[in-house]
Amino acid sequence: MGRVLVLLMLLIFGSVVFPQGSNNKCREYINTLEADIVFNQYVTEKDKVEKIRQLVGEVNKTDFDRKEFFLKYALVNLKLAEKQNDEALYEFVELIEGCDTTNQVDLLVYLGSLLKIGDILRENGVDELSYDYVKKGIQTIEVNNYKTYPWIQNFYNDAGVDLLSMGEYEKSKSLLKNALFYSSKDGLQDAMIEYNLSFLYFEMGDLDSAIIHQENTRYYLENIVKLSSYAHLFQRYANSLGSLSFFYYSLGDFEKAKTEALKAKLAFEKIDVFDSGRYPHLYTLINLAIENGDQDQIPILLSEIENVANKVELGKYNFLQLLSDAYGELGDYNQVNNYLKKTFDQFQAENSIVINKLQLYNSKLQAQILTIEKNRFQSEKKELKRKAFYNTLFISLILISIVAILYILYIKTRNKKNILEKEKEISKIELEKNEIKTKLTESELKEKRMVTNRLASHIKLKQETETAFLQKIKELKRKNTQNIEAEISELQVKMMNIINIDQNLEQHLQVDDIHLEFRLKLKEKHPDINEKELQFCSYLLLNMTTKEIGSITNQSDGAIRVYKARLKSKLIGKQEIDLIDYLQNI
């Protein structure tokens, strides 16, 4: 019973304490998704879509813990790669709200999702909101001392960029320096951090430092093998060249500015990408052409700037402003007014778009988070109820087990006590039995002596009778035969005495044979019986008559009857039972 209860408690305890299952396979697939595809800078968006689909197909053929959780994360990344940014944004937010960051698998998904949320918001110009999410990732890493996370650089770099756009230069510099400190030895990632640091120093008015960091950017990018085969990486290289030309021009080193600007122009001509990255080298080239009075290049450059302005979506007002400034230097104020108006309208439109997106994202994200929080609250409430039930059950089982164990110990203690008491009683009975045996043995020895004495008396009496008998016969031989009959009758009496002596002796011997066993039982049943009474009961057990008992004990028949009546009253009281039957039953 006790062992069963202990085993039950161990089973219950084991089911509560020990974790179930393993997340190794899920963690392996997440690392594959992020390292080989999502965060792999050498994979194009088109290739990412194909690779994610292949991975999802492979996962669908296997079984492992939290498979559905991984597939959800993979499919959201697929939407991001397919440029379904807004849809992906809300699904990533839903993912992070449902993550338990104490679990390694959830932690990976949580951090990866935060980075992508920040990227989506930053691309849409919502830098402040982007920083809120990136900051969550940094806080999680620092609180949990999770410094081995492979993309820790990304968090510090992205946070630095967000703060740079918000004008928080010192905070931005601290975060970007941290990003370099946690370098993953990936030249491309280091290049991006150096690029952001260069613009930070430019905004702070430190052109020398800005140029140093931009040169570092170019150095890292030029050391990428087959750089030109990666269009999206080559674009960053072109941006770096353009930025160098802008910095050199701002510093007054026009020769280097022109050299870097022409390199950037050639690089951009190899890729079909139009964004604000084309602004620096075009700014440098048009200003140098105007200052040098290069009438052949000015119209070409103005046309190129106009062409880029028409194709750029975000940051178009910068190119329109550049055209307005250029025509101002040339003295064409009609065009200045024309492009100033376009610049103002474009700035208002882009700013309105950014504000609207910020408001939209804020409202949608807040509503989504509230819904998620509500659902999570309901789930946690159910979970708490479930845990409370199991905790109550567990505690009840423990209490029942304790009570059962205590009851078992009580029973064992009580039984042990009873056994000890029984052993004492048995010892007492054995002691009393031994005392009775001792007394009976003494009584037996006494009886033996009495029997021996009787036997000697009977033998002596018999010898005396026989002697008298023989003497009488001799006398008859000498006398005459006148009174022969009277003499013969006297001889018969003497003969009967001899026979009675022998019978009495035989009866004494029979009483002695049954004496010990019968007396032991009778003494056990009636401890207060004396030796004389025991002897009398032995005579009765042999069915001896009153006369026979009287002849043995030398008492009259009346005395024997009175003694028998008293003995019956002592042994069986008023019960209607024959004394001899009672003794025979014993």
XYZ file of C-alpha atoms in Angstrom, residues 4-576:
573
model
C 1.908 2.184 -4.382
C 1.191 5.611 -2.870
C 4.840 6.662 -3.155
C 4.907 5.540 -6.811
C 1.704 7.486 -7.498
C 3.206 10.629 -5.983
C 6.380 10.235 -8.069
C 4.333 9.834 -11.252
C 2.292 12.945 -10.481
C 5.405 14.924 -9.588
C 7.176 13.751 -12.735
C 4.258 14.786 -14.972
C 4.307 18.315 -13.432
C 8.050 18.953 -13.252
C 9.543 17.291 -16.311
C 9.109 18.979 -19.728
C 7.494 17.116 -22.607
C 8.972 16.812 -26.072
C 11.825 18.615 -27.799
C 12.057 21.739 -30.002
C 15.412 20.857 -31.613
C 14.002 20.172 -35.090
C 11.862 23.298 -35.085
C 14.852 25.415 -34.004
C 16.936 23.837 -36.776
C 14.347 24.769 -39.421
C 14.086 28.341 -38.107
C 17.868 28.742 -38.343
C 17.777 27.392 -41.904
C 14.975 29.811 -42.848
C 16.724 32.857 -41.386
C 20.405 32.126 -42.074
C 20.094 30.649 -45.553
C 17.187 32.698 -46.853
C 15.643 35.632 -44.967
C 18.790 37.320 -43.604
C 21.033 36.129 -46.414
C 22.112 39.338 -48.204
C 23.343 37.369 -51.195
C 19.869 36.042 -52.070
C 17.528 38.172 -54.175
C 13.874 38.651 -53.261
C 12.870 36.445 -56.176
C 15.170 33.659 -55.005
C 13.918 34.071 -51.436
C 10.360 33.348 -52.576
C 11.446 30.148 -54.317
C 13.649 28.962 -51.453
C 10.951 29.570 -48.810
C 8.441 27.601 -50.873
C 10.895 24.717 -51.193
C 11.533 24.729 -47.447
C 7.787 24.738 -46.691
C 7.344 21.772 -49.038
C 10.120 19.876 -47.256
C 8.677 20.635 -43.812
C 5.217 19.431 -44.846
C 6.726 15.972 -45.451
C 8.190 15.688 -41.956
C 6.827 15.583 -38.411
C 8.316 17.395 -35.420
C 7.247 19.370 -32.355
C 5.622 22.769 -33.100
C 5.554 22.147 -36.843
C 2.482 24.361 -37.314
C 4.188 27.207 -35.456
C 7.182 27.070 -37.808
C 4.986 26.914 -40.928
C 3.105 30.022 -39.786
C 6.389 31.895 -39.368
C 7.714 30.671 -42.740
C 4.545 31.692 -44.613
C 4.621 35.211 -43.146
C 8.215 35.543 -44.386
C 7.021 34.338 -47.776
C 4.460 37.166 -47.902
C 7.224 39.646 -47.077
C 9.401 38.284 -49.876
C 6.424 38.581 -52.249
C 6.114 42.282 -51.268
C 2.832 41.802 -49.390
C 4.309 44.079 -46.758
C 1.198 45.348 -44.992
C -0.282 41.846 -44.645
C 3.044 40.503 -43.410
C 3.374 43.391 -40.934
C 0.171 42.572 -39.055
C 0.910 38.830 -39.056
C 4.398 39.437 -37.636
C 2.840 41.578 -34.892
C 0.401 38.762 -34.137
C 3.322 36.332 -33.944
C 5.329 38.387 -31.448
C 2.302 38.938 -29.225
C 1.860 35.189 -28.965
C 5.509 34.334 -28.286
C 6.812 33.039 -24.968
C 10.356 34.467 -24.883
C 11.412 31.993 -22.186
C 11.245 29.312 -24.883
C 14.200 29.302 -27.339
C 12.063 28.595 -30.404
C 9.631 31.399 -29.542
C 12.567 33.707 -28.783
C 14.052 33.168 -32.263
C 10.700 33.886 -33.915
C 10.131 36.878 -31.626
C 13.453 38.539 -32.494
C 13.254 37.706 -36.193
C 9.730 39.136 -36.389
C 10.760 42.360 -34.611
C 13.525 42.965 -37.167
C 11.142 42.526 -40.075
C 8.457 44.723 -38.498
C 11.098 47.447 -38.122
C 12.202 47.055 -41.763
C 8.636 47.313 -43.092
C 7.858 50.430 -41.047
C 11.222 52.035 -41.911
C 10.683 51.482 -45.659
C 7.407 53.355 -45.315
C 9.104 56.255 -43.515
C 7.523 55.455 -40.138
C 10.876 55.512 -38.326
C 9.570 56.392 -34.874
C 7.198 53.425 -34.822
C 9.933 51.241 -36.290
C 12.239 52.183 -33.415
C 9.624 51.117 -30.845
C 9.702 47.557 -32.155
C 13.465 47.366 -32.718
C 14.000 48.667 -29.188
C 11.925 45.753 -27.833
C 14.392 43.383 -29.457
C 17.413 45.160 -27.932
C 15.802 45.120 -24.476
C 15.048 41.398 -24.787
C 18.638 40.666 -25.819
C 20.135 42.729 -22.995
C 17.763 41.538 -20.254
C 18.290 37.875 -21.173
C 21.999 38.380 -21.914
C 21.309 36.753 -25.290
C 24.503 38.049 -26.885
C 24.968 35.000 -29.143
C 21.959 35.818 -31.313
C 23.376 35.800 -34.906
C 21.631 39.020 -35.999
C 22.252 41.104 -32.919
C 24.086 43.591 -35.205
C 20.874 44.178 -37.120
C 19.015 45.399 -34.033
C 21.635 47.947 -33.034
C 22.120 49.075 -36.646
C 18.378 49.433 -37.344
C 17.811 51.271 -34.063
C 20.720 53.608 -34.937
C 19.181 54.370 -38.344
C 15.778 55.096 -36.806
C 17.278 57.464 -34.244
C 19.380 59.135 -36.963
C 16.254 59.965 -38.948
C 14.666 61.281 -35.735
C 17.637 63.591 -35.052
C 18.821 61.666 -31.966
C 22.488 61.738 -33.064
C 24.280 60.796 -29.842
C 21.950 57.857 -29.132
C 22.259 56.830 -32.778
C 26.074 56.877 -32.579
C 26.073 54.736 -29.418
C 23.863 52.092 -31.018
C 25.811 52.033 -34.299
C 29.084 51.644 -32.372
C 27.504 48.707 -30.528
C 26.560 47.224 -33.880
C 30.220 47.307 -34.962
C 31.252 45.836 -31.584
C 29.003 42.803 -32.152
C 30.408 42.318 -35.662
C 29.576 38.926 -37.151
C 32.713 39.250 -39.357
C 30.396 39.644 -42.321
C 31.869 42.357 -44.570
C 28.518 43.216 -46.069
C 26.865 43.794 -42.683
C 29.837 45.843 -41.476
C 29.617 47.876 -44.703
C 25.997 48.812 -43.947
C 26.897 49.932 -40.428
C 29.833 52.002 -41.731
C 27.504 53.553 -44.317
C 25.045 54.660 -41.617
C 27.851 55.989 -39.414
C 29.134 58.118 -42.313
C 25.754 59.852 -42.673
C 25.515 60.253 -38.913
C 28.844 62.135 -38.851
C 27.782 64.153 -41.889
C 24.634 65.254 -40.069
C 26.802 66.111 -37.055
C 29.050 68.270 -39.312
C 32.109 65.982 -39.037
C 32.909 65.570 -42.748
C 36.312 63.945 -42.190
C 34.771 61.143 -40.094
C 31.904 60.849 -42.574
C 34.404 60.293 -45.418
C 36.455 57.768 -43.377
C 33.384 55.642 -42.673
C 32.187 55.895 -46.260
C 35.635 54.788 -47.499
C 35.341 51.825 -45.131
C 31.952 51.081 -46.652
C 33.397 51.046 -50.150
C 36.333 48.890 -49.027
C 34.057 46.210 -47.571
C 31.806 46.194 -50.626
C 34.666 46.038 -53.140
C 35.977 42.933 -51.346
C 32.770 41.008 -51.987
C 33.506 38.326 -54.573
C 31.553 38.835 -57.816
C 29.884 41.957 -56.412
C 28.479 42.961 -59.799
C 26.517 39.673 -60.032
C 24.378 40.748 -57.059
C 22.249 43.648 -58.362
C 20.868 44.659 -54.944
C 24.390 44.647 -53.433
C 25.889 46.494 -56.363
C 23.221 49.155 -55.844
C 24.567 49.724 -52.321
C 28.052 50.047 -53.772
C 26.777 52.694 -56.215
C 25.077 54.511 -53.308
C 28.370 54.488 -51.408
C 30.251 56.024 -54.345
C 27.587 58.706 -54.736
C 27.711 59.499 -51.018
C 31.522 59.854 -51.179
C 31.216 62.307 -54.054
C 28.689 64.340 -52.052
C 30.920 64.395 -48.950
C 34.030 65.375 -50.939
C 32.063 68.126 -52.671
C 30.807 69.394 -49.319
C 34.414 69.351 -48.049
C 35.557 71.327 -51.140
C 37.654 68.567 -52.713
C 36.064 68.889 -56.164
C 38.482 66.572 -58.011
C 37.742 63.614 -55.743
C 34.090 64.589 -55.728
C 33.927 64.421 -59.548
C 35.877 61.144 -59.689
C 33.563 59.413 -57.207
C 30.450 60.932 -58.859
C 31.408 59.568 -62.300
C 32.087 56.131 -60.774
C 28.658 56.237 -59.173
C 27.056 57.281 -62.489
C 28.632 54.301 -64.281
C 27.577 51.950 -61.498
C 23.954 53.148 -61.586
C 23.832 52.734 -65.344
C 24.405 48.976 -64.835
C 21.289 48.554 -62.671
C 17.687 49.454 -63.354
C 16.912 50.901 -59.895
C 15.587 54.396 -59.263
C 15.465 55.645 -55.713
C 16.865 58.414 -53.531
C 20.296 56.725 -53.673
C 20.902 58.460 -57.049
C 20.622 61.899 -55.491
C 24.201 62.414 -54.118
C 26.176 61.905 -57.322
C 23.633 63.846 -59.442
C 23.831 66.704 -56.921
C 27.628 66.697 -57.224
C 27.713 66.487 -61.028
C 25.124 69.244 -61.715
C 26.719 71.640 -59.239
C 30.231 71.001 -60.647
C 28.935 71.485 -64.230
C 27.221 74.776 -63.312
C 30.274 76.040 -61.416
C 32.584 75.088 -64.329
C 30.133 76.491 -66.915
C 30.039 73.187 -68.797
C 27.213 74.046 -71.183
C 27.325 70.632 -72.850
C 26.804 68.661 -69.627
C 24.265 70.916 -67.901
C 21.241 70.091 -70.163
C 22.119 66.387 -70.114
C 22.303 66.339 -66.348
C 19.090 68.372 -65.945
C 17.319 65.906 -68.218
C 18.717 62.952 -66.267
C 17.600 64.478 -62.961
C 14.117 65.088 -64.414
C 13.995 61.460 -65.619
C 14.978 60.127 -62.167
C 12.450 62.432 -60.458
C 9.687 60.982 -62.601
C 10.630 57.385 -61.678
C 11.355 57.759 -57.965
C 8.441 57.111 -55.614
C 9.739 58.075 -52.186
C 12.019 61.122 -51.904
C 10.999 62.578 -55.268
C 10.820 66.108 -53.801
C 14.609 66.004 -53.280
C 15.206 65.730 -57.030
C 12.605 68.439 -57.747
C 14.344 70.686 -55.196
C 17.682 69.948 -56.920
C 16.208 71.040 -60.281
C 14.814 74.222 -58.723
C 18.221 75.059 -57.209
C 20.021 74.282 -60.471
C 17.739 76.551 -62.516
C 18.193 79.221 -59.868
C 21.977 79.069 -60.408
C 21.334 79.313 -64.146
C 19.000 82.325 -63.695
C 15.876 80.655 -65.113
C 13.418 81.823 -62.453
C 10.338 80.601 -64.280
C 11.662 77.063 -63.944
C 12.700 77.819 -60.371
C 9.091 78.728 -59.488
C 7.779 75.771 -61.456
C 9.958 73.234 -59.636
C 9.553 74.947 -56.284
C 5.800 74.509 -56.577
C 6.272 70.877 -57.626
C 8.702 70.375 -54.735
C 6.243 71.834 -52.249
C 3.329 69.799 -53.584
C 5.438 66.608 -53.645
C 6.744 67.213 -50.145
C 3.212 67.776 -48.884
C 2.016 64.639 -50.660
C 4.864 62.435 -49.371
C 4.614 63.896 -45.901
C 0.872 63.325 -45.909
C 1.416 59.754 -47.052
C 3.906 59.177 -44.237
C 1.588 60.779 -41.661
C -1.374 58.793 -42.922
C 0.642 55.588 -42.852
C 1.836 56.357 -39.360
C -1.737 56.966 -38.199
C -2.995 53.918 -40.074
C -0.297 51.639 -38.721
C -0.739 53.044 -35.236
C -4.492 52.538 -35.202
C -4.401 49.126 -36.870
C -1.535 47.862 -34.785
C -3.100 49.117 -31.566
C -6.439 47.527 -32.463
C -4.685 44.320 -33.425
C -2.622 44.289 -30.236
C -5.749 44.898 -28.148
C -7.506 41.988 -29.858
C -4.465 39.784 -29.358
C -4.185 40.860 -25.728
C -7.870 40.103 -25.196
C -7.514 36.654 -26.738
C -4.358 36.008 -24.774
C -6.081 37.126 -21.580
C -8.899 34.676 -22.257
C -6.379 31.907 -22.988
C -4.378 32.723 -19.860
C -7.589 32.755 -17.836
C -8.452 29.277 -19.107
C -4.905 28.124 -18.502
C -4.956 29.495 -14.956
C -8.228 27.669 -14.295
C -6.767 24.483 -15.712
C -3.592 24.845 -13.634
C -5.647 25.681 -10.536
C -7.671 22.498 -11.069
C -4.558 20.346 -11.517
C -2.820 22.058 -8.603
C -5.844 21.400 -6.399
C -5.935 17.800 -7.622
C -2.213 17.408 -7.040
C -2.392 18.886 -3.524
C -5.434 16.715 -2.753
C -3.575 13.600 -3.875
C -0.598 14.580 -1.746
C -2.849 15.167 1.278
C -4.656 11.873 0.667
C -1.314 10.130 0.345
C -0.055 11.706 3.570
C -3.264 10.746 5.412
C -3.066 7.218 4.015
C 0.589 6.893 5.030
C -0.184 8.229 8.519
C -3.119 5.807 8.789
C -0.895 2.909 7.714
C 1.714 3.924 10.283
C -1.036 4.175 12.917
C -2.360 0.691 12.031
C 1.164 -0.733 12.107
C 1.859 0.921 15.469
C -1.466 -0.294 16.884
C -0.895 -3.823 15.582
C 2.593 -3.830 16.999
C 1.215 -2.684 20.344
C -1.476 -5.389 20.215
C 1.123 -7.987 19.324
C 3.260 -6.925 22.247
C 0.240 -7.112 24.563
C -0.665 -10.559 23.195
C 2.921 -11.700 23.634
C 2.799 -10.477 27.238
C -0.466 -12.352 27.788
C 0.983 -15.474 26.195
C 4.092 -15.145 28.336
C 1.881 -14.760 31.409
C -0.194 -17.799 30.426
C 2.943 -19.818 29.742
C 4.292 -18.766 33.108
C 1.048 -19.753 34.831
C 1.003 -23.001 32.858
C 4.537 -23.774 33.947
C 3.585 -22.981 37.527
C 0.589 -25.351 37.261
C 2.796 -28.033 35.715
C 5.243 -27.550 38.532
C 2.486 -27.833 41.119
C 0.994 -30.842 39.307
C 4.395 -32.454 39.130
C 4.776 -31.932 42.858
C 1.236 -33.270 43.353
C 2.035 -36.242 41.156
C 5.152 -37.019 43.161
C 3.100 -36.754 46.341
C 0.436 -38.979 44.800
C 3.076 -41.446 43.716
C 4.319 -41.626 47.275
C 0.741 -42.106 48.510
C 0.156 -44.864 45.945
C 3.424 -46.485 46.946
C 2.447 -46.317 50.594
C -1.001 -47.797 49.809
C 0.639 -50.475 47.739
C 2.968 -51.341 50.618
C -0.036 -51.320 53.031
C -2.048 -53.548 50.673
C 0.858 -55.908 50.267
C 1.336 -56.052 54.030
C -2.428 -56.590 54.566
C -2.490 -59.287 51.895
C 0.514 -60.999 53.448
C -1.113 -60.845 56.887
C -4.415 -62.238 55.490
C -2.639 -64.976 53.577
C -0.630 -65.856 56.687
C -3.846 -66.036 58.748
C -5.492 -68.119 55.990
C -2.639 -70.594 55.923
C -2.589 -70.704 59.742
C -6.318 -71.445 59.788
C -5.887 -74.320 57.329
C -3.163 -75.838 59.541
C -5.451 -75.547 62.552
C -8.257 -77.290 60.643
C -5.947 -80.174 59.870
C -5.196 -80.680 63.584
C -8.768 -80.261 64.831
C -11.693 -82.559 64.345
C -14.225 -81.780 61.627
C -17.242 -81.087 63.804
C -17.355 -77.322 63.038
C -15.878 -77.499 59.534
C -18.591 -75.459 57.804
C -18.197 -72.508 60.120
C -14.503 -72.616 59.616
C -14.851 -72.771 55.837
C -17.153 -69.709 55.862
C -14.524 -67.799 57.814
C -11.910 -68.856 55.252
C -14.156 -67.576 52.378
C -14.341 -64.185 54.046
C -10.589 -64.021 54.347
C -10.290 -65.040 50.650
C -12.646 -62.235 49.575
C -10.544 -59.758 51.551
C -7.472 -60.862 49.623
C -9.398 -60.421 46.280
C -10.635 -56.933 47.347
C -7.106 -55.935 48.261
C -5.972 -56.868 44.739
C -8.917 -55.021 43.099
C -8.266 -51.896 45.161
C -4.632 -52.022 44.160
C -5.610 -52.332 40.474
C -8.016 -49.380 40.770
C -5.321 -47.258 42.408
C -3.006 -48.057 39.518
C -5.723 -47.111 36.930
C -6.306 -43.796 38.687
C -2.592 -43.141 38.562
C -2.442 -43.858 34.777
C -5.040 -41.238 33.865
C -4.010 -38.910 36.654
C -1.624 -36.440 34.976
C -3.424 -35.463 31.703
C -6.905 -35.317 33.254
C -5.782 -33.384 36.281
C -3.874 -30.879 34.122
C -7.001 -30.067 32.083
C -9.236 -29.967 35.152
C -6.780 -27.689 36.979
C -6.667 -25.317 33.973
C -10.481 -25.117 33.943
C -10.850 -24.873 37.750
C -7.648 -23.332 39.181
C -9.065 -23.343 42.775
C -9.593 -27.133 42.952
C -7.432 -28.936 45.608
C -5.549 -32.222 45.515
C -8.167 -34.237 47.397
C -10.874 -33.054 44.992
C -8.665 -33.860 41.978
C -8.193 -37.397 43.315
C -11.933 -37.829 43.939
C -12.693 -36.648 40.358
C -10.248 -39.251 39.054
C -12.231 -41.989 40.923
C -15.484 -40.690 39.401
C -13.952 -40.598 35.893
C -13.292 -44.376 36.279
C -17.019 -44.905 37.039
C -16.205 -46.222 40.504
C -19.202 -46.735 42.775
C -19.711 -44.991 46.070
C -18.925 -48.205 47.892
C -15.695 -48.704 45.869
C -14.554 -45.161 46.554
C -15.401 -45.624 50.230
C -13.358 -48.819 50.433
C -10.365 -47.014 48.879
C -10.682 -43.869 50.992
C -11.899 -45.736 54.126
C -15.045 -43.555 54.254
C -18.739 -44.453 54.607
C -21.153 -44.399 51.696
C -23.005 -41.389 53.156
C -19.808 -39.373 53.525
C -18.903 -40.105 49.870
C -22.359 -38.949 48.655
C -22.132 -35.650 50.608
C -18.618 -35.017 49.306
C -19.764 -35.728 45.719
C -22.682 -33.268 46.048
C -20.410 -30.489 47.378
C -17.905 -31.086 44.567
C -20.675 -30.888 41.920
C -21.875 -27.576 43.355
C -18.320 -26.195 43.251
C -17.587 -27.289 39.658
C -20.883 -26.814 37.779
C -23.128 -24.906 40.181
C -26.868 -25.309 39.653
C -26.682 -26.571 36.073
C -28.714 -29.701 35.310
